[in-house]
Coordinates of C-alpha atoms and ligand atoms in Angstrom, one line a residue:
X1 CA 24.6 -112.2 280.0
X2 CA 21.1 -113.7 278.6
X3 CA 20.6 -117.1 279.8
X4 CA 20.8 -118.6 276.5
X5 CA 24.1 -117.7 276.0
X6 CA 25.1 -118.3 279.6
X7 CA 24.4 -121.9 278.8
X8 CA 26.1 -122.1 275.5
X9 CA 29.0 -120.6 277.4
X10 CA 28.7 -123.8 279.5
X11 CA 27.7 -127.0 277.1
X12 CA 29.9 -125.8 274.5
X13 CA 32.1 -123.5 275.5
X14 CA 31.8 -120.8 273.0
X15 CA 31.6 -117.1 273.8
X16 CA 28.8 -115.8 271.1
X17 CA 26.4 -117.8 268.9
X18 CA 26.3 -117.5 265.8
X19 CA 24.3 -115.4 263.4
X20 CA 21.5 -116.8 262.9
X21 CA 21.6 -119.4 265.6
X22 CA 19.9 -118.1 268.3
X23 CA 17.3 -117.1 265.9
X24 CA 17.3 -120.7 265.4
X25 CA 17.2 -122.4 268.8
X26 CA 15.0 -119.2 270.2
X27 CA 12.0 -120.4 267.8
X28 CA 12.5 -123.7 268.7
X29 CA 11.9 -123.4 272.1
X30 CA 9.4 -121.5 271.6
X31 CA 8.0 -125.0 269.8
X32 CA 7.7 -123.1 266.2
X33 CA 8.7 -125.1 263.2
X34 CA 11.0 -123.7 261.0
X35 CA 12.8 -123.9 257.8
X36 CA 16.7 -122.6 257.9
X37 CA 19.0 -121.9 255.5
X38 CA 22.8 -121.8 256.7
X39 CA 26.2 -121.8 254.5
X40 CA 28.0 -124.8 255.0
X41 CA 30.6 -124.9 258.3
X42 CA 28.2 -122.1 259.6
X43 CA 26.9 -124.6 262.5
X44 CA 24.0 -125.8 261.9
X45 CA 24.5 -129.2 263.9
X46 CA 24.6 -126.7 267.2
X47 CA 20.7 -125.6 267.0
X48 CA 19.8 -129.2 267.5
X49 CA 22.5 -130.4 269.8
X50 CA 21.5 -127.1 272.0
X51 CA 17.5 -128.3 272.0
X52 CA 19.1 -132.1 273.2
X53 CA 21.0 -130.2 276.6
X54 CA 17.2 -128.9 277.3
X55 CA 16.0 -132.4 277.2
X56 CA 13.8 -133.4 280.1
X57 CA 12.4 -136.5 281.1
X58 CA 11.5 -138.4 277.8
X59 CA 12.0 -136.0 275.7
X60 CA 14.9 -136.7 272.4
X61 CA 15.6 -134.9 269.5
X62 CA 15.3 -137.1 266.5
X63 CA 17.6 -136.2 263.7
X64 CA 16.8 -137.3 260.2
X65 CA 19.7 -137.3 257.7
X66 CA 20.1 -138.2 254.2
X67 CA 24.2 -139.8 255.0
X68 CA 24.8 -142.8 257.4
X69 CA 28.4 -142.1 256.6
X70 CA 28.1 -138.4 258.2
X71 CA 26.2 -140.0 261.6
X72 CA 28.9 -141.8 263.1
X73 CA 30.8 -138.1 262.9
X74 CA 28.0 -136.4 264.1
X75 CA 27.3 -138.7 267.1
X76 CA 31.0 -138.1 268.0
X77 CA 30.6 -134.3 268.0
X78 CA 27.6 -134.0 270.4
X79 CA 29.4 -136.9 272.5
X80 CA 32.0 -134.6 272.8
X81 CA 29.8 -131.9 274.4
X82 CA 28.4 -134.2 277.0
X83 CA 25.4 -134.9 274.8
X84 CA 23.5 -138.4 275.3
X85 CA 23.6 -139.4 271.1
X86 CA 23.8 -142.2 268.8
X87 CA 22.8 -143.2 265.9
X88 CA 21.3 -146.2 264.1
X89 CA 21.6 -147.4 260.5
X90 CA 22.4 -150.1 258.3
X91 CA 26.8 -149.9 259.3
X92 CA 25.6 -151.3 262.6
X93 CA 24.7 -155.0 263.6
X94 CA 21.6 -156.6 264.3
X95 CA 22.3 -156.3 267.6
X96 CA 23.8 -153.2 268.1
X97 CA 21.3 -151.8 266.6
X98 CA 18.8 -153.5 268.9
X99 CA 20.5 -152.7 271.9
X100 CA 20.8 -149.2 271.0
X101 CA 16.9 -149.3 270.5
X102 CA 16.7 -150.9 273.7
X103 CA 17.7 -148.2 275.1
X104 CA 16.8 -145.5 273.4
X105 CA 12.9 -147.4 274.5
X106 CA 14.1 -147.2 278.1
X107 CA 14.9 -143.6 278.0
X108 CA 18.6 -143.4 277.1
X109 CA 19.8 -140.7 274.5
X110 CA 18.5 -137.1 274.2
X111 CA 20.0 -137.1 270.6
X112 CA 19.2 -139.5 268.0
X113 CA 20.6 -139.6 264.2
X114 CA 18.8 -141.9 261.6
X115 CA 18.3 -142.4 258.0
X116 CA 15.0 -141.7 256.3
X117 CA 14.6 -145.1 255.7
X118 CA 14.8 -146.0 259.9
X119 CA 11.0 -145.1 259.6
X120 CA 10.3 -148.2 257.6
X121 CA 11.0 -150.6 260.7
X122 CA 8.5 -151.4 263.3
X123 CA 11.1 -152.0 265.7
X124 CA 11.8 -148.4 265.5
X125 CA 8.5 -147.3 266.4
X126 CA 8.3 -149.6 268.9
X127 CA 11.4 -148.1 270.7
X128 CA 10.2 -144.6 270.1
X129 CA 6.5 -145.3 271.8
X130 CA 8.1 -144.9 275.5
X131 CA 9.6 -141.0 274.2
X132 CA 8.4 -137.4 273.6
X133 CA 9.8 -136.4 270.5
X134 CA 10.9 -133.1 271.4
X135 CA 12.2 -131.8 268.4
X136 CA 11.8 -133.5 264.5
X137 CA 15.1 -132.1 262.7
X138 CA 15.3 -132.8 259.4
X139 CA 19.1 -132.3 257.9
X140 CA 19.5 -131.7 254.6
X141 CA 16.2 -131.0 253.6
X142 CA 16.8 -129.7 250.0
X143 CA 16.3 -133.7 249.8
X144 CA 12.6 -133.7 250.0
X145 CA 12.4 -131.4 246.4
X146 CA 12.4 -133.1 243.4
X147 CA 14.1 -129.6 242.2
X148 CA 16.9 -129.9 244.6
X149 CA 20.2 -131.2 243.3
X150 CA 19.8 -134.8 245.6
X151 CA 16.4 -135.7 246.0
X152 CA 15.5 -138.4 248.3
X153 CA 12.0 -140.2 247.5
X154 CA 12.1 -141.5 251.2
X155 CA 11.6 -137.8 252.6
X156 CA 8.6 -136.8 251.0
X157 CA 7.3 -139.3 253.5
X158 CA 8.8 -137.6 256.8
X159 CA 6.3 -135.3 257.1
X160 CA 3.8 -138.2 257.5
X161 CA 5.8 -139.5 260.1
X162 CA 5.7 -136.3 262.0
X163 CA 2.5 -136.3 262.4
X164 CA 2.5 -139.9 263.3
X165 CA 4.8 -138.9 266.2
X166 CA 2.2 -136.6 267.2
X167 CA 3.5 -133.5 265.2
X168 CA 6.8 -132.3 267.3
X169 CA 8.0 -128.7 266.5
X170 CA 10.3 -129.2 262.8
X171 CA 13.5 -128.0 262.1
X172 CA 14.5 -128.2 258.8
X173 CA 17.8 -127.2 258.0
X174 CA 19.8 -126.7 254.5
X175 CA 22.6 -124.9 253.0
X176 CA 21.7 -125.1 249.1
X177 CA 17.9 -124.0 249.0
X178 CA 16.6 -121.8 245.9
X179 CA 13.6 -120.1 246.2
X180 CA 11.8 -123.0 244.2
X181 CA 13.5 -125.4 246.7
X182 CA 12.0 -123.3 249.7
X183 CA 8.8 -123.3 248.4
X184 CA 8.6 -126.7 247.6
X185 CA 10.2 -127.8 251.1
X186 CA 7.3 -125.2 253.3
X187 CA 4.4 -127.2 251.0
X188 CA 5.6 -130.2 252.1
X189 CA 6.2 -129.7 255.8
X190 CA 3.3 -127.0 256.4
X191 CA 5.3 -124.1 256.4
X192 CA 4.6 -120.8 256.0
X193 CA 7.7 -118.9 254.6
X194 CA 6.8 -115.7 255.8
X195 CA 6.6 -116.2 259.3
X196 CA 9.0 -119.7 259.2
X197 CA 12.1 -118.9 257.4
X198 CA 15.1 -118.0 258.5
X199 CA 18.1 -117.2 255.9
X200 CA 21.2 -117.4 257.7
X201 CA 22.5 -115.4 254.4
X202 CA 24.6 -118.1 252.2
X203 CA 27.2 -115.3 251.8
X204 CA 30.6 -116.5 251.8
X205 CA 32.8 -113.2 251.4
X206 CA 36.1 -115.0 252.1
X207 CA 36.0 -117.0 249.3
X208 CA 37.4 -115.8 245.6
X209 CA 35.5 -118.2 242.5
X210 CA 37.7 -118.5 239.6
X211 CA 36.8 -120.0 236.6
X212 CA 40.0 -121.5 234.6
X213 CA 39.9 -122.3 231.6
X214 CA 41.8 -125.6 229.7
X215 CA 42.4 -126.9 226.5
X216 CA 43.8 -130.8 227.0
X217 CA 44.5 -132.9 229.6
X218 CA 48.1 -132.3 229.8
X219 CA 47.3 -128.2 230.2
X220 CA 44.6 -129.2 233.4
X221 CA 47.3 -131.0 234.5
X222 CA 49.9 -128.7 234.5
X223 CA 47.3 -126.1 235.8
X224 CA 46.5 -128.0 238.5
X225 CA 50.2 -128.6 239.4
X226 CA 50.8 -125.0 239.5
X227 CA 47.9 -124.6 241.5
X228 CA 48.9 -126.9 244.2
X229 CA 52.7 -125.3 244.4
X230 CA 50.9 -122.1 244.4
X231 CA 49.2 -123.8 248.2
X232 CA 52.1 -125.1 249.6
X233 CA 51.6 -126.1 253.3
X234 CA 47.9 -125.5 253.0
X235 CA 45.3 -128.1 252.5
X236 CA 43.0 -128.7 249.8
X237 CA 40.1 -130.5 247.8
X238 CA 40.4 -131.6 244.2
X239 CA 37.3 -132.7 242.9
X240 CA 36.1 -134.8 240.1
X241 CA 33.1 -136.4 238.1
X242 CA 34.5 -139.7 237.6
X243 CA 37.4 -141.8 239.2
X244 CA 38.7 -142.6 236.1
X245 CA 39.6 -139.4 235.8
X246 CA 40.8 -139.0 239.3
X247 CA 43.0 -142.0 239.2
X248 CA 44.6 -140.8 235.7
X249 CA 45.0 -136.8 237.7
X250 CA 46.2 -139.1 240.9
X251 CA 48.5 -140.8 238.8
X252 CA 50.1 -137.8 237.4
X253 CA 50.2 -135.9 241.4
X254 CA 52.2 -138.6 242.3
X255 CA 54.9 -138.6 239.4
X256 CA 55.1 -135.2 240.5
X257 CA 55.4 -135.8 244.4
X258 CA 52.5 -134.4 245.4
X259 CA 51.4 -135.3 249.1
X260 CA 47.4 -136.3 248.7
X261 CA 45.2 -138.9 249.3
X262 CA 42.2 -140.7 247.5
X263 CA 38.3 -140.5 248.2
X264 CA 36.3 -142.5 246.2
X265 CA 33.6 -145.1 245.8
X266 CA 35.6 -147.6 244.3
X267 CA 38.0 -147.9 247.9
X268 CA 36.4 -150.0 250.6
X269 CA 34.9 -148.5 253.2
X270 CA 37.6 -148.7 255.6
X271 CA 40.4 -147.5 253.2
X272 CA 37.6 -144.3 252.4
X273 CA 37.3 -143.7 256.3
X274 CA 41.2 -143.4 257.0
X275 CA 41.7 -142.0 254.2
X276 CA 39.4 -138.7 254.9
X277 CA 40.9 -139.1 258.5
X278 CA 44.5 -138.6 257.1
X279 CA 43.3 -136.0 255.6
X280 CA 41.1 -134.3 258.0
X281 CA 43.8 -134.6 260.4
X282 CA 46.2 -132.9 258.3
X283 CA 48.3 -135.3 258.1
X284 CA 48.0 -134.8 254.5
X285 CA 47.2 -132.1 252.9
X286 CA 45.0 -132.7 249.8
X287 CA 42.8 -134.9 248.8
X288 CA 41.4 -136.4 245.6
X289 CA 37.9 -137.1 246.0
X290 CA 34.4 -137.4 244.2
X291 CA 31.0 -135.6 245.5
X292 CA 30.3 -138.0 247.9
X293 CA 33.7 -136.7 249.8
X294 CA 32.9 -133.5 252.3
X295 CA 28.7 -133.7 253.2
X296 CA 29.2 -132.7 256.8
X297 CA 33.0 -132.6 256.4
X298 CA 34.5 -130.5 259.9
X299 CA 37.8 -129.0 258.9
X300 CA 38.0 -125.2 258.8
X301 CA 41.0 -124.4 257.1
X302 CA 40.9 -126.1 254.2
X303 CA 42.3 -122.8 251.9
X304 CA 41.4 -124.1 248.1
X305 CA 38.8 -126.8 246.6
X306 CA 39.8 -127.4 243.3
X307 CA 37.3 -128.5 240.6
X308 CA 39.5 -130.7 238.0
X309 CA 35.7 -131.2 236.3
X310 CA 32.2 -129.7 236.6
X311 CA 29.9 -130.6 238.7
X312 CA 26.4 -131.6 238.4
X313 CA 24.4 -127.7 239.1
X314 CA 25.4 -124.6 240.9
X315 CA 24.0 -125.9 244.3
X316 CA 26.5 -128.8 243.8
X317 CA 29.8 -126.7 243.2
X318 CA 28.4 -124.1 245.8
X319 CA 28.5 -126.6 248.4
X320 CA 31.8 -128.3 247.3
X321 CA 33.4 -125.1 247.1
X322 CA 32.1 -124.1 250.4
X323 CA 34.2 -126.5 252.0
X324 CA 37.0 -124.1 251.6
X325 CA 37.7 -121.3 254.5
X326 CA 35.2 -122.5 257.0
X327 CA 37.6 -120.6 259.5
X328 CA 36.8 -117.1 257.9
X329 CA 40.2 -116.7 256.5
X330 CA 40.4 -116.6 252.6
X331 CA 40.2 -119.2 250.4
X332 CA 39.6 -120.2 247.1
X333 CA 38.2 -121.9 244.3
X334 CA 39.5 -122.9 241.3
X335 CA 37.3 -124.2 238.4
X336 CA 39.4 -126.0 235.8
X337 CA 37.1 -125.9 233.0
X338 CA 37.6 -127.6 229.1
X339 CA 34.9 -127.5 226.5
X340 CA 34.9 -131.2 226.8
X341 CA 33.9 -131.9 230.2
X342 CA 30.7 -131.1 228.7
X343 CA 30.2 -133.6 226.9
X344 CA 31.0 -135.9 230.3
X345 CA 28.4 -134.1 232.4
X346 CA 26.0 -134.1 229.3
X347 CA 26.6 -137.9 228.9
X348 CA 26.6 -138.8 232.9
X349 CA 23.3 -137.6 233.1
X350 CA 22.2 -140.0 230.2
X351 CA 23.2 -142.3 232.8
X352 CA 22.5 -141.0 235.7
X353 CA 18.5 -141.9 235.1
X354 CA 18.0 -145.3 234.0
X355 CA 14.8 -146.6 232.7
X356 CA 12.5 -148.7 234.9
X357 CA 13.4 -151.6 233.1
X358 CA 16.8 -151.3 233.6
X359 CA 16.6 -150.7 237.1
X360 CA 13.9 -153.9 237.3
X361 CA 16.7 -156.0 235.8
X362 CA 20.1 -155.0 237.9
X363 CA 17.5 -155.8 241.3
X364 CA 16.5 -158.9 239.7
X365 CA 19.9 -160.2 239.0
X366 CA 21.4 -158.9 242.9
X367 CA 18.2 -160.9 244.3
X368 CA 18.7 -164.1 242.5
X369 CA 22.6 -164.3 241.9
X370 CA 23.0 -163.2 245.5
X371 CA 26.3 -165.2 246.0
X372 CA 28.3 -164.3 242.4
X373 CA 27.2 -160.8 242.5
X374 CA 28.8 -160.4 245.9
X375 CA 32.0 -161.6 244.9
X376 CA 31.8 -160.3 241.3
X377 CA 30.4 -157.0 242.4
X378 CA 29.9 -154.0 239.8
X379 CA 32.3 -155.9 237.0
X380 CA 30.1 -158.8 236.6
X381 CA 27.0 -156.5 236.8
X382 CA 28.0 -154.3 234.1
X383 CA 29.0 -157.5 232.0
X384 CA 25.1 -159.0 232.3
X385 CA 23.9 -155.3 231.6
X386 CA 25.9 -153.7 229.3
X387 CA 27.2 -154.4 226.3
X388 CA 29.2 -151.8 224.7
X389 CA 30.2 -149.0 226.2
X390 CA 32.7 -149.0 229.3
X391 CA 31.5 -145.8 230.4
X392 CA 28.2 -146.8 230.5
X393 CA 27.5 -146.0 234.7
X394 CA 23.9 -147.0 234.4
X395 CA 24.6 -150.3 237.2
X396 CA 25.8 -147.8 239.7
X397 CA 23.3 -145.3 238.9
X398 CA 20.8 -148.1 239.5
X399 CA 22.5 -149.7 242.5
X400 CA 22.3 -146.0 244.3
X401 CA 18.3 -145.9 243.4
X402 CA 17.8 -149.1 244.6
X403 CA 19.9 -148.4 247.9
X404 CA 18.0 -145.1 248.2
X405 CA 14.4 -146.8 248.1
X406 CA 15.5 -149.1 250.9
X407 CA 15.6 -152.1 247.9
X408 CA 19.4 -152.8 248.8
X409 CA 21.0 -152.5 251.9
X410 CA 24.9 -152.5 252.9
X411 CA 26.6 -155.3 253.9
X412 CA 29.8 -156.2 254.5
X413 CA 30.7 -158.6 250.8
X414 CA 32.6 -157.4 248.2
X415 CA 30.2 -156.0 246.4
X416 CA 28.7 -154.1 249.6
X417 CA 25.0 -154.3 249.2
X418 CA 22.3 -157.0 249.0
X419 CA 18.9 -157.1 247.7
X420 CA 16.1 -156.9 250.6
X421 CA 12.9 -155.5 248.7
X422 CA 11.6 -155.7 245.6
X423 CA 11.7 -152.2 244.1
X424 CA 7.3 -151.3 243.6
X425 CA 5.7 -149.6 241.4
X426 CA 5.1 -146.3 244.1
X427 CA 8.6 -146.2 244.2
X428 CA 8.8 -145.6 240.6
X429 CA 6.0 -143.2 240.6
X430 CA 7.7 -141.4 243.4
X431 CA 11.1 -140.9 241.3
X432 CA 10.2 -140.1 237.8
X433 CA 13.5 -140.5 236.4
X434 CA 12.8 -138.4 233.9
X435 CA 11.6 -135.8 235.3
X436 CA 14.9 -135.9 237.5
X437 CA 16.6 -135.8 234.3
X438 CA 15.2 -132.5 232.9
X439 CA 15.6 -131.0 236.2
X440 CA 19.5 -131.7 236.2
X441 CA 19.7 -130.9 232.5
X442 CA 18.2 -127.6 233.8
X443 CA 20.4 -127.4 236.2
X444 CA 23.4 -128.5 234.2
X445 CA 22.4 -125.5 231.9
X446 CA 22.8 -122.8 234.9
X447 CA 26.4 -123.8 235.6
X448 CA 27.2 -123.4 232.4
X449 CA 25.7 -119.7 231.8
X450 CA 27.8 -119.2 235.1
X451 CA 31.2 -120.1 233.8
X452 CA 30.6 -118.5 230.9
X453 CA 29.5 -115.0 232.4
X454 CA 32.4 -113.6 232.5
X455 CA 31.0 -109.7 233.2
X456 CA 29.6 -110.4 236.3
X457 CA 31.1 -110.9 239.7
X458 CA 30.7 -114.8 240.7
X459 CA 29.9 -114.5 243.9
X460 CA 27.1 -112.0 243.0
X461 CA 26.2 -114.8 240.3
X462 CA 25.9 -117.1 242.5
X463 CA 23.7 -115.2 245.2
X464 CA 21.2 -114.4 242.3
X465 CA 20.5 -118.2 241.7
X466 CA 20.4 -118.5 244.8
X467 CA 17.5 -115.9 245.3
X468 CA 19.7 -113.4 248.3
X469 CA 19.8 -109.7 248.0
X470 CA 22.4 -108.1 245.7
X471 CA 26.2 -107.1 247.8
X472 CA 29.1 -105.6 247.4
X473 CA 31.3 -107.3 244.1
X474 CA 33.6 -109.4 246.1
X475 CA 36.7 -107.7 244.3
X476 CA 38.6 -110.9 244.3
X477 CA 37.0 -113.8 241.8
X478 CA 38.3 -114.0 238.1
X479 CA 35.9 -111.3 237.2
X480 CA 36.5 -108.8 239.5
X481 CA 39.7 -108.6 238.9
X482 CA 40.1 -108.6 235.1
X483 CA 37.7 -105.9 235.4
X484 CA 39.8 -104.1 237.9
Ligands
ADP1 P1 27.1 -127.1 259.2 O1 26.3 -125.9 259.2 O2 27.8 -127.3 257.9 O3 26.4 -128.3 259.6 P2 28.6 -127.6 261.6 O4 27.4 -127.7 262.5 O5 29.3 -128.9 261.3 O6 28.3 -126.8 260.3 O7 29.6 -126.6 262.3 C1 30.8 -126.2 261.8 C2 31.8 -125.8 262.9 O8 31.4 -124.6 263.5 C3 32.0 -126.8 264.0 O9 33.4 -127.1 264.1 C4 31.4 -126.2 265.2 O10 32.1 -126.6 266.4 C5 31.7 -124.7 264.9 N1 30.7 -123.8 265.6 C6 29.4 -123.9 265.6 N2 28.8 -122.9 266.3 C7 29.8 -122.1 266.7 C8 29.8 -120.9 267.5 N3 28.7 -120.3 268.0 N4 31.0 -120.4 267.8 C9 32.2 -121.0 267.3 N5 32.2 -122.1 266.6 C10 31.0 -122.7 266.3
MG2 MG1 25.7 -130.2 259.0

């Protein structure tokens, strides 16, 4: 046996790695930087918790990722291979986190999780002086492109401080990268895509795409009824745009004795975290969630994602839906589609981009009416900032911007954040909102020319946005069949 896999053998217990993995972890010890593209639930976490068992001395591997709510999972997975990790953002206390860097400056922990915006604190790079940053792993990195569907302003600066750590060997890892994406990801980081990119192939044979479509609420409910009979004793995701929407769908599941729970931003934290636990646990078996349910998500045999309304692009749904049949086995993915949900999509993304102003004034009013935006929260936000329309989501869209820039940080009030930094002119310049906006509306536009292609296989659809060579028609999505 080859001594690489002897020792996965004996950290982590598996018999073979897999493809591309080795790949992977062979280039990074050969201290190349690289740029890899894996599926979701294709293990991706195991190329840098394998570089963290060859730690020596003061060397760590220092993960940067987009989610603090994924790190505390993430810590617990390499824990639970022996690994020396832990992670440090904004859920923990002042001192926590200061112990934690008290360590980390004495030499503790091989394996380090943070948030982009960990960089902005002194402390942090007083803690990192006394280490050798092995390995610079940047998760998710479709977030440093302006054309990728989640773009991160605060990662266009990681490269900077790379080199400030004296230019470690990168790993940048994603599972949603087009070939604009790619390109725009190897500019950023140095890269040379011909020599530095690995494509673990974002195939995903086992799963069957089906686009349904609606007329009416009552129909997508009944369809999705059907749908879930159709599962029974299987687990699955049903996802939606807004929680209006999934309250009203939850509302009706439960009339009809459906087993689920709820996954959205509107629960506190807590009730989220148990909630995904009952779930991922399987102690029940579906859930009702919004995008920010599954980033990271472990649970292999989750055998149908359910899309009540359409996502934002095709990288979006590709991920969601890729939550489904981690374990190999089939799955699939229903896409509940009405003419209407359209016009939600079209009009969230009016929203999704507010104007400078706008964003100016929501930071203004958190700063200065600290103590009754904490207790009122959103609600009395909205009523300062809106006027009209109840489906106006241009305060959250904000409060998410701000949060993102490192303006507002979480805390533990009703409302959940508070104002630390005036948002600055460079952070505007950085995140054009409306150049984000014609991006999505690109995007937005893609999707759509997919569910309405209905003489080409989806998966094969999907594989061309994505830039991969052409395979087999799966033989199983909508398509396939009805042209069987
Ligand atoms: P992602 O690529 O989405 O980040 P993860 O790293 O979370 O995926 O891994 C998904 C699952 O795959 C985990 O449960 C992990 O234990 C499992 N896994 C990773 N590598 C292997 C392997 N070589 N053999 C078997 N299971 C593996
Ligand atoms: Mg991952």
């Amino acid at each position: 046996m080859n001594s690489l896999e002897k020792h996965l053998h004996e950290k982590f217990k598996y018999q073979s790695f897999r493809f591309p993995q080795k790949e992977i972890i062979e280039k990074t010890i050969a201290r190349e930087s690289l740029l890899a593209l894996m599926p979701t639930g294709a293990g991706k976490s195991l190329t840098y918790q394998f570089a963290a068992t060859l730690c020596q001395g003061n060397e760590m591997v220092l993960v940067v990722s987009p989610l603090i709510a994924l790190m505390q999972d993430q810590t617990k997975n390499a824990l639970a291979y022996g690994i020396e990790a832990t992670f440090i953002n904004s859920s923990l206390s002042a001192e926590q986190k200061e112990s934690r860097m008290r360590q980390i400056g004495e030499g503790k922990y091989t394996l380090v999780f943070v948030a982009p915006e960990r960089f902005r604190k002194p402390e942090f790079w007083n803690c990192l002086a006394a280490r050798r940053v092995k390995l610079f792993v940047v998760d998710e990195a479709h977030c440093i492109s302006l054309w990728g569907h989640d773009f991160r302003p605060d990662y266009s600066k990681l490269e900077g401080y790379r080199s400030r750590l004296g230019s470690p060997p990168l790993l940048a890892l994603t599972a949603t990268a087009t070939p604009d994406v790619q390109g725009d990801i190897a500019k950023q980081f140095g890269l040379n895509l011909a020599s530095d990119l690995i494509l673990g192939g974002l195939e995903r044979p086992n799963l069957s795409l089906r686009v349904l479509e609606t007329y009416g609420d009552s129909e997508k409910n009944e369809k999705l009824l059907e749908l879930i009979l159709a599962h029974a004793n299987e687990s699955g995701i049903i996802y939606f745009s807004l929680i209006q929407t999934l309250e009203a769908a939850a509302r009706f599941l439960y009339k009809n004795k459906v087993h689920f729970q709820k996954y959205h931003g509107d629960l506190p934290p807590d009730q989220r975290r148990r909630n995904q636990n009952d779930f991922i646990s399987g102690k029940v078996p579906w859930i009702l969630a919004t995008p920010a349910f599954g980033l990271g998500i472990d649970k292999s045999n989750i055998r149908a994602v359910i899309h009540y309304e359409i996502p934002a692009s095709i990288e979006a749904y590709y991920q969601e839906v890729g939550r489904a049949g981690r374990d190999g086995l089939p799955a699939t993915g229903y896409f509940l589609y009405d003419e209407d949900d359209l016009t939600i999509q079209m009009q969230f993304l009016n929203w999704a981009y507010p104007e400078p102003e706008f964003i100016e004034k929501v930071y203004d009013l958190i700063a200065s009416r600290a103590d009754v935006v904490s207790q009122g929260g959103f609600e009395y936000l909205r009523e300062q900032m809106v006027f009209k329309n109840k489906k106006d989501f241009r305060v959250n869209a904000a409060v998410s911007i701000l949060t993102r820039w490192g303006c507002l940080e979480e805390t533990v009030t009703p409302f959940g954040f508070k104002a630390v930094l005036a948002p600055t002119p460079e952070n505007f310049k950085l995140e054009d909102q409306n150049v984000l906006k014609k991006e999505h509306q690109k995007k937005l536009l893609s999707l759509l020319r997919y569910i309405q292609n209905n003489k080409e296989c989806r998966l094969q659809q999907v594989y061309f946005y994505f830039g991969l060579k052409k395979k087999e028609d799966c033989g199983a999505c909508d398509v396939c069949v009805s042209l069987k």
